[in-house]
CSV table of C-alpha atoms in Angstrom, one decimal:
chain,number,residue,atom,x,y,z
A,218,MET,CA,-82.6,29.8,-54.4
A,219,THR,CA,-82.8,30.5,-50.7
A,220,GLN,CA,-79.5,30.3,-48.8
A,221,THR,CA,-79.4,28.8,-45.3
A,222,LEU,CA,-76.8,30.6,-43.0
A,223,ALA,CA,-75.9,28.7,-39.6
A,224,PHE,CA,-75.1,30.4,-36.4
A,225,ASP,CA,-74.2,29.2,-32.8
A,226,LEU,CA,-75.6,30.9,-29.7
A,227,PRO,CA,-73.2,33.0,-27.8
A,228,ASP,CA,-71.9,31.8,-24.4
A,229,THR,CA,-72.5,35.1,-22.6
A,230,PRO,CA,-75.8,36.8,-21.4
A,231,ASP,CA,-74.3,40.3,-22.2
A,232,ALA,CA,-77.3,41.4,-24.6
A,233,ASP,CA,-75.3,44.4,-26.3
A,234,VAL,CA,-72.7,41.8,-27.5
A,235,SER,CA,-74.4,38.4,-27.7
A,236,ALA,CA,-77.7,39.5,-29.2
A,237,THR,CA,-75.9,41.4,-32.0
A,238,ILE,CA,-72.9,39.4,-32.7
A,239,ALA,CA,-73.2,35.7,-33.0
A,240,ARG,CA,-70.3,33.1,-33.9
A,241,ILE,CA,-70.6,32.1,-37.6
A,242,ARG,CA,-69.8,28.8,-38.8
A,243,LEU,CA,-67.9,29.8,-41.9
A,244,SER,CA,-66.9,26.2,-43.2
A,245,GLY,CA,-69.5,25.2,-45.6
A,246,VAL,CA,-71.5,28.4,-45.8
A,247,PRO,CA,-72.8,28.5,-49.5
A,248,ASP,CA,-72.7,31.5,-51.7
A,249,ASP,CA,-75.7,33.9,-51.4
A,250,ARG,CA,-76.1,34.3,-55.2
A,251,ALA,CA,-78.8,36.9,-54.9
A,252,MET,CA,-76.3,39.1,-52.7
A,253,LEU,CA,-73.5,38.6,-55.2
A,254,ARG,CA,-75.7,39.3,-58.1
A,255,ALA,CA,-77.2,42.4,-56.6
A,256,ALA,CA,-73.7,43.6,-55.7
A,257,ALA,CA,-72.4,43.4,-59.1
A,258,GLU,CA,-75.6,44.7,-60.9
A,259,LEU,CA,-76.4,47.7,-58.4
A,260,THR,CA,-72.8,49.2,-58.4
A,261,ARG,CA,-71.7,49.1,-61.9
A,262,ASP,CA,-71.8,52.9,-62.1
A,263,LEU,CA,-69.6,53.2,-58.9
A,264,HIS,CA,-66.2,51.9,-60.1
A,265,THR,CA,-64.6,55.2,-61.3
A,266,PRO,CA,-62.5,57.1,-58.8
A,267,ASN,CA,-63.0,60.7,-58.4
A,268,LYS,CA,-59.4,62.0,-59.3
A,269,ALA,CA,-60.1,65.5,-57.5
A,270,LEU,CA,-61.5,63.9,-54.3
A,271,TYR,CA,-58.4,61.4,-54.1
A,272,TRP,CA,-55.9,64.2,-54.5
A,273,THR,CA,-57.7,66.7,-52.3
A,274,ASP,CA,-58.4,64.4,-49.5
A,275,CYS,CA,-55.0,62.8,-49.4
A,276,LEU,CA,-53.1,66.0,-49.7
A,277,LEU,CA,-55.2,68.0,-47.3
A,278,SER,CA,-54.9,65.0,-44.8
A,279,ALA,CA,-51.2,65.1,-45.0
A,280,GLY,CA,-51.1,68.8,-44.7
A,281,VAL,CA,-53.1,69.0,-41.7
A,282,GLY,CA,-51.2,66.0,-40.2
A,283,TYR,CA,-47.6,67.5,-41.0
A,284,ALA,CA,-48.8,70.9,-39.4
A,285,GLY,CA,-49.9,69.0,-36.3
A,286,MET,CA,-46.6,67.0,-36.3
A,287,ALA,CA,-44.5,70.3,-36.4
A,288,THR,CA,-46.5,71.6,-33.6
A,289,ALA,CA,-46.0,68.5,-31.4
A,290,MET,CA,-42.3,68.7,-32.3
A,291,PHE,CA,-41.5,72.5,-31.7
A,292,ALA,CA,-44.4,74.1,-29.6
A,293,ALA,CA,-43.3,75.7,-26.4
A,294,SER,CA,-46.4,74.7,-24.6
A,295,PRO,CA,-46.8,71.1,-23.8
A,296,TRP,CA,-50.7,71.3,-24.2
A,297,VAL,CA,-50.4,72.9,-27.5
A,298,ALA,CA,-47.8,70.2,-28.5
A,299,LEU,CA,-50.3,67.4,-27.3
A,300,LEU,CA,-53.0,69.0,-29.2
A,301,GLY,CA,-50.9,69.1,-32.2
A,302,ALA,CA,-49.9,65.5,-31.9
A,303,ALA,CA,-53.6,64.3,-31.5
A,304,ILE,CA,-54.2,66.3,-34.9
A,305,ALA,CA,-51.2,64.7,-36.6
A,306,VAL,CA,-52.1,61.1,-35.4
A,307,PHE,CA,-55.7,61.1,-36.8
A,308,ALA,CA,-54.8,63.1,-39.9
A,309,LEU,CA,-51.8,61.2,-41.0
A,310,TYR,CA,-53.5,57.9,-40.2
A,311,ARG,CA,-56.2,58.9,-42.7
A,312,ALA,CA,-53.4,59.9,-45.2
A,313,GLU,CA,-51.7,56.6,-44.7
A,314,LEU,CA,-54.6,54.6,-45.4
A,315,PHE,CA,-54.6,55.7,-49.1
A,316,ILE,CA,-52.2,52.9,-49.4
A,317,HIS,CA,-55.0,50.5,-49.1
A,318,GLU,CA,-56.6,52.3,-52.2
A,319,ILE,CA,-53.3,52.3,-54.1
A,320,THR,CA,-53.3,48.5,-54.0
A,321,HIS,CA,-56.6,48.2,-55.7
A,322,LEU,CA,-56.6,51.1,-58.0
A,323,LYS,CA,-56.0,50.8,-61.7
A,324,HIS,CA,-53.1,53.3,-61.9
A,325,ALA,CA,-54.2,54.4,-65.4
A,326,LEU,CA,-57.4,55.9,-63.9
A,327,LEU,CA,-55.5,57.9,-61.5
A,328,PRO,CA,-52.2,58.7,-63.0
A,329,GLY,CA,-49.3,59.9,-60.6
A,330,PHE,CA,-51.3,59.2,-57.5
A,331,ARG,CA,-49.0,56.3,-56.3
A,332,LEU,CA,-45.9,58.4,-57.0
A,333,GLY,CA,-47.5,61.4,-55.3
A,334,TRP,CA,-48.6,59.5,-52.2
A,335,ASN,CA,-45.2,57.9,-51.8
A,336,LEU,CA,-43.4,61.1,-52.0
A,337,VAL,CA,-45.8,62.9,-49.7
A,338,VAL,CA,-46.8,60.2,-47.3
A,339,GLY,CA,-45.2,56.8,-47.9
A,340,ILE,CA,-41.6,57.6,-47.7
A,341,PRO,CA,-41.7,60.5,-44.8
A,342,LEU,CA,-43.7,58.0,-42.7
A,343,LEU,CA,-41.6,54.8,-43.7
A,344,LEU,CA,-44.5,53.2,-45.2
A,345,PRO,CA,-43.9,53.0,-48.9
A,346,SER,CA,-46.6,51.4,-51.0
A,347,PHE,CA,-44.5,48.3,-52.0
A,348,MET,CA,-45.0,47.3,-48.4
A,349,TYR,CA,-48.6,46.6,-49.0
A,350,GLU,CA,-48.8,46.1,-52.8
A,351,GLY,CA,-48.6,42.4,-53.7
A,352,ILE,CA,-49.5,41.7,-50.1
A,353,HIS,CA,-53.1,42.8,-49.8
A,354,THR,CA,-54.2,41.3,-53.2
A,355,ILE,CA,-53.4,37.9,-51.9
A,356,HIS,CA,-55.7,38.4,-48.8
A,357,HIS,CA,-58.4,39.0,-51.5
A,358,ALA,CA,-57.6,35.9,-53.5
A,359,ARG,CA,-60.8,33.8,-53.2
A,360,THR,CA,-58.6,30.4,-52.6
A,361,ARG,CA,-56.4,32.1,-50.2
A,362,TYR,CA,-58.5,34.3,-47.9
A,363,GLY,CA,-58.2,32.9,-44.3
A,364,THR,CA,-55.8,30.1,-45.1
A,365,GLU,CA,-52.1,29.8,-44.1
A,366,GLN,CA,-51.2,31.4,-47.4
A,367,ASP,CA,-52.9,34.6,-46.5
A,368,PRO,CA,-50.4,37.2,-45.3
A,369,GLU,CA,-53.1,39.2,-43.6
A,370,TYR,CA,-55.0,36.6,-41.7
A,371,LEU,CA,-54.8,34.7,-38.4
A,372,PRO,CA,-57.5,32.9,-36.5
A,373,LEU,CA,-57.3,35.5,-33.7
A,374,ALA,CA,-60.5,34.6,-32.0
A,375,ARG,CA,-59.3,31.0,-31.6
A,376,MET,CA,-56.1,32.0,-30.2
A,377,LYS,CA,-55.0,32.4,-26.6
A,378,PRO,CA,-55.8,35.5,-24.7
A,379,TRP,CA,-52.3,36.9,-24.6
A,380,THR,CA,-52.2,37.1,-28.4
A,381,LEU,CA,-54.3,40.4,-28.4
A,382,PRO,CA,-51.9,42.5,-26.2
A,383,LEU,CA,-48.9,41.1,-28.2
A,384,PHE,CA,-50.7,42.1,-31.2
A,385,LEU,CA,-50.9,45.7,-30.1
A,386,LEU,CA,-47.5,45.8,-28.7
A,387,VAL,CA,-46.1,45.0,-32.1
A,388,SER,CA,-47.7,48.1,-33.5
A,389,VAL,CA,-46.3,50.3,-30.7
A,390,LEU,CA,-42.8,49.2,-31.8
A,391,MET,CA,-43.5,49.5,-35.5
A,392,PRO,CA,-41.7,53.0,-36.1
A,393,ILE,CA,-38.6,51.6,-34.4
A,394,GLY,CA,-38.6,48.5,-36.6
A,395,LEU,CA,-39.3,50.5,-39.7
A,396,LEU,CA,-36.2,52.7,-38.9
A,397,LEU,CA,-34.1,49.6,-38.3
A,398,ARG,CA,-35.5,48.0,-41.5
A,399,PHE,CA,-34.7,51.0,-43.8
A,400,ALA,CA,-31.8,52.6,-42.2
A,401,VAL,CA,-29.8,49.4,-41.2
A,402,LEU,CA,-31.0,46.4,-42.7
A,403,ALA,CA,-31.8,47.8,-46.3
A,404,PRO,CA,-28.1,49.1,-46.7
A,405,LEU,CA,-26.5,46.1,-45.3
A,406,SER,CA,-28.6,43.9,-47.3
A,407,LEU,CA,-27.0,45.3,-50.5
A,408,VAL,CA,-23.7,43.8,-49.3
A,409,PHE,CA,-24.9,40.4,-47.8
A,410,PRO,CA,-27.1,38.4,-50.3
A,411,LYS,CA,-28.4,36.1,-47.6
A,412,LEU,CA,-29.6,39.1,-45.6
A,413,ARG,CA,-31.2,40.5,-48.7
A,414,ARG,CA,-33.3,37.5,-49.1
A,415,LEU,CA,-34.3,37.5,-45.6
A,416,VAL,CA,-35.2,41.3,-45.8
A,417,VAL,CA,-37.3,40.7,-48.7
A,418,ALA,CA,-39.0,37.6,-47.5
A,419,ARG,CA,-39.8,38.6,-43.9
A,420,TYR,CA,-39.4,42.3,-43.4
A,421,SER,CA,-40.9,43.8,-46.5
A,422,GLY,CA,-44.6,43.5,-46.1
A,423,LEU,CA,-47.4,44.8,-43.8
A,424,GLN,CA,-48.6,41.5,-42.7
A,425,ILE,CA,-49.8,39.8,-39.5
A,426,ASN,CA,-49.2,36.1,-40.6
A,427,PRO,CA,-45.7,35.3,-39.4
A,428,SER,CA,-45.3,32.3,-41.5
A,429,PHE,CA,-45.8,34.3,-44.7
A,430,GLU,CA,-42.8,35.0,-47.0
A,431,ARG,CA,-42.5,37.4,-50.0
A,432,ARG,CA,-41.3,36.4,-53.2
A,433,GLU,CA,-38.5,38.7,-55.0
A,434,PRO,CA,-40.4,41.4,-56.9
A,435,GLU,CA,-40.3,41.2,-60.8
A,436,GLY,CA,-40.8,43.5,-63.8
A,437,GLU,CA,-42.3,46.9,-63.2
A,438,PHE,CA,-43.0,46.2,-59.6
A,439,ARG,CA,-39.3,45.6,-59.0
A,440,ARG,CA,-38.6,49.1,-60.3
A,441,GLN,CA,-41.3,50.6,-58.0
A,442,TRP,CA,-39.9,48.6,-55.2
A,443,PHE,CA,-36.3,49.9,-55.6
A,444,TRP,CA,-37.0,53.7,-55.8
A,445,GLN,CA,-39.5,53.4,-52.9
A,446,GLU,CA,-37.0,51.7,-50.7
A,447,LEU,CA,-34.2,53.9,-51.8
A,448,GLY,CA,-36.2,56.8,-51.0
A,449,ALA,CA,-37.4,55.5,-47.5
A,450,SER,CA,-33.8,54.4,-46.7
A,451,LEU,CA,-32.5,57.7,-47.5
A,452,PHE,CA,-35.0,59.3,-45.2
A,453,ALA,CA,-34.5,57.0,-42.3
A,454,ILE,CA,-30.8,57.5,-42.3
A,455,THR,CA,-31.1,61.2,-42.6
A,456,LEU,CA,-33.7,61.3,-39.7
A,457,ILE,CA,-31.4,59.3,-37.5
A,458,GLY,CA,-28.1,61.2,-38.5
A,459,ILE,CA,-29.6,64.7,-37.9
A,460,THR,CA,-31.0,63.6,-34.5
A,461,VAL,CA,-27.6,62.0,-33.5
A,462,ALA,CA,-25.8,65.2,-34.7
A,463,GLY,CA,-28.1,67.4,-32.6
A,464,ILE,CA,-29.7,69.2,-35.6
A,465,LEU,CA,-33.0,67.8,-34.7
A,466,PRO,CA,-33.9,68.1,-31.2
A,467,LEU,CA,-34.5,64.7,-29.4
A,468,ARG,CA,-38.0,65.8,-28.4
A,469,ALA,CA,-38.8,66.3,-32.0
A,470,PHE,CA,-37.5,62.9,-33.0
A,471,LEU,CA,-39.5,61.2,-30.1
A,472,ALA,CA,-42.7,63.2,-31.2
A,473,TYR,CA,-42.2,61.8,-34.8
A,474,VAL,CA,-41.8,58.3,-33.4
A,475,GLY,CA,-44.8,58.7,-30.9
A,476,ILE,CA,-47.2,59.9,-33.7
A,477,VAL,CA,-46.3,57.2,-36.0
A,478,ALA,CA,-46.6,54.6,-33.3
A,479,ALA,CA,-50.0,56.0,-32.2
A,480,SER,CA,-51.2,55.9,-35.9
A,481,ALA,CA,-50.2,52.3,-35.9
A,482,VAL,CA,-51.8,51.3,-32.9
A,483,ILE,CA,-55.2,52.9,-34.1
A,484,ASN,CA,-54.7,50.8,-37.2
A,485,GLN,CA,-54.0,47.7,-35.4
A,486,VAL,CA,-57.2,48.1,-33.3
A,487,ARG,CA,-59.2,48.7,-36.6
A,488,THR,CA,-57.5,45.5,-38.1
A,489,LEU,CA,-58.8,43.6,-35.0
A,490,VAL,CA,-62.4,44.4,-36.0
A,491,ALA,CA,-62.0,44.3,-39.7
A,492,HIS,CA,-62.9,40.6,-39.5
A,493,LEU,CA,-64.3,38.1,-37.0
A,494,TRP,CA,-61.1,35.9,-37.3
A,495,GLU,CA,-63.0,32.7,-36.9
A,496,ASN,CA,-61.7,30.9,-39.9
A,497,GLU,CA,-59.0,28.3,-39.0
A,498,GLY,CA,-57.4,27.7,-42.4
A,499,GLU,CA,-60.3,26.3,-44.8
A,500,PRO,CA,-60.9,27.9,-48.1
A,501,LEU,CA,-64.1,29.8,-47.9
A,502,THR,CA,-66.9,30.8,-50.3
A,503,VAL,CA,-67.3,34.5,-51.1
A,504,THR,CA,-70.3,34.8,-48.9
A,505,ALA,CA,-68.3,33.2,-46.0
A,506,GLN,CA,-65.5,35.5,-46.4
A,507,TYR,CA,-68.0,38.4,-46.4
A,508,LEU,CA,-69.6,37.1,-43.2
A,509,ASP,CA,-66.1,36.8,-41.6
A,510,SER,CA,-65.6,40.6,-42.4
A,511,VAL,CA,-67.2,43.7,-40.9
A,512,ASN,CA,-69.2,46.7,-41.8
A,513,VAL,CA,-69.9,49.4,-39.2
A,514,PRO,CA,-72.3,51.7,-41.3
A,515,GLU,CA,-73.8,54.9,-40.8
A,516,PRO,CA,-74.9,56.6,-38.6
A,517,GLY,CA,-72.0,57.1,-36.3
A,518,PHE,CA,-69.0,59.7,-36.5
A,519,LEU,CA,-66.5,57.7,-34.7
A,520,PRO,CA,-65.9,55.0,-37.5
A,521,TYR,CA,-64.9,58.2,-39.6
A,522,LEU,CA,-61.8,58.3,-37.3
A,523,TRP,CA,-60.8,54.9,-36.6
A,524,ALA,CA,-61.8,53.4,-40.0
A,525,PRO,CA,-61.4,56.2,-42.5
A,526,VAL,CA,-61.1,56.2,-46.3
A,527,GLY,CA,-63.9,53.7,-46.7
A,528,LEU,CA,-62.7,51.0,-44.2
A,529,ARG,CA,-65.8,51.3,-42.1
A,530,TYR,CA,-67.3,49.1,-45.1
A,531,HIS,CA,-64.6,46.4,-44.9
A,532,ALA,CA,-67.0,43.5,-45.5
A,533,LEU,CA,-68.5,45.3,-48.5
A,534,HIS,CA,-65.1,46.0,-49.8
A,535,HIS,CA,-64.4,42.2,-49.8
A,536,LEU,CA,-67.5,41.9,-52.1
A,537,LEU,CA,-66.4,44.8,-54.2
A,538,PRO,CA,-62.7,45.4,-53.9
A,539,ALA,CA,-62.7,47.5,-57.2
A,540,VAL,CA,-65.2,50.2,-55.8
A,541,PRO,CA,-63.3,53.4,-54.7
A,542,TYR,CA,-63.6,54.3,-51.0
A,543,HIS,CA,-65.8,57.4,-51.7
A,544,ALA,CA,-68.6,55.3,-53.4
A,545,LEU,CA,-68.7,52.5,-50.7
A,546,GLY,CA,-71.3,54.4,-48.6
A,547,GLU,CA,-73.5,54.6,-51.7
A,548,ALA,CA,-73.0,51.0,-52.6
A,549,HIS,CA,-74.1,50.0,-48.9
A,550,ARG,CA,-77.3,52.1,-49.2
A,551,ARG,CA,-78.4,50.5,-52.4
A,552,LEU,CA,-77.6,46.9,-51.4
A,553,ALA,CA,-79.2,47.4,-47.9
A,554,ALA,CA,-82.3,48.7,-49.5
A,555,ALA,CA,-82.4,46.3,-52.3
A,556,LEU,CA,-81.8,42.9,-50.3
A,557,ASP,CA,-84.3,41.2,-48.1
A,558,PRO,CA,-83.6,41.3,-44.3
A,559,SER,CA,-82.9,37.5,-44.4
A,560,SER,CA,-80.1,38.2,-46.9
A,561,ALA,CA,-76.6,37.5,-45.7
A,562,TYR,CA,-75.5,41.1,-46.6
A,563,HIS,CA,-77.3,42.4,-43.3
A,564,LYS,CA,-75.5,39.8,-41.3
A,565,ALA,CA,-72.1,41.5,-41.7
A,566,ASN,CA,-73.2,44.9,-40.3
A,567,TYR,CA,-72.3,45.8,-36.7
A,568,PRO,CA,-73.0,48.9,-34.4
A,569,SER,CA,-70.0,49.7,-32.8
A,570,LEU,CA,-66.0,49.3,-32.2
A,571,ALA,CA,-66.6,48.2,-28.6
A,572,GLY,CA,-68.9,45.3,-29.3
A,573,LEU,CA,-66.5,43.9,-32.0
A,574,VAL,CA,-63.4,44.1,-29.6
A,575,MET,CA,-65.3,42.4,-26.8
A,576,LYS,CA,-66.4,39.7,-29.1
A,577,LEU,CA,-63.2,39.0,-30.2
A,578,ALA,CA,-61.8,39.0,-26.5
A,579,GLN,CA,-64.4,36.5,-25.6
A,580,GLY,CA,-63.3,34.3,-28.3
A,581,THR,CA,-59.7,34.2,-27.0
A,582,MET,CA,-60.9,33.7,-23.4
A,583,ARG,CA,-62.6,30.4,-24.5
A,584,GLN,CA,-59.3,29.2,-25.5
A,585,ARG,CA,-57.6,29.1,-22.0
């Protein structure tokens, strides 16, 4: 059956943006069943994670990142320190984004990876995986995506222009917030139950929806949460302590904070273009959710830096959340070749970061 997708003509004559990115009416868009069927059938052999690649990619990224961080902290030459910081930002950013894979992995298929990632990346960068596990899966829930119950969604394209600078400012301050959360609030919350409830509900998730509140963890996840939070708290307290005591130079501490903040800013920019942010709370079909999401497929090198670990195929990931990051490129090639040009699949593919940011900014400007 042929599916009809409705678009509004853009308000601006800028050809680079308006000709490529039209506003999509999401509410009421029916499912493109041919696309959904092809996505399921053509990718059945792509669901097994490559263990060697996961470990090598993650550990190599972390190793390069920490070498760059050490250079930024202690190099005598400011130019060498800046180079080290730049390397650290992008390498550690890549290592950090394996947290996204951890939320989707069947851990039996990659035993020990969550533990290893938390010890090497999550705890030293104050981003233990419990901060994302249980959050991101709600974002993928068919009936919650884009609604007020979605912790990772706001109708940013329909909000005021000042919301975008504020969105980025929050990421700049993230390392300070994480240090306070793990070094101060976590220990105090063990003494004050009301504070503990607040910390769990409001300060224990990587989310952008300020109205979302987490529930207390249960079962095995509660145990995971406990040791991860303990490790991050001990690290944060130690980092602050050795800095105050003069053991770690203030410059080194500031380099650590700056690198974590820069990685957070890049991720926040990536988040801004992961979706079109057009939905205002209505439940959407899978196809509508796909159309509100973004692929920036090959060719192009820059997305490997700002959207690594498969996140350049974010829309495709919403169709196939169980496909590991290293297989998304092949999945995209298969679907792009198999599906008719009129398919909804091709309407979520965009050429660049700049055009998407401009599209979002134009959306907010219309709300003045």
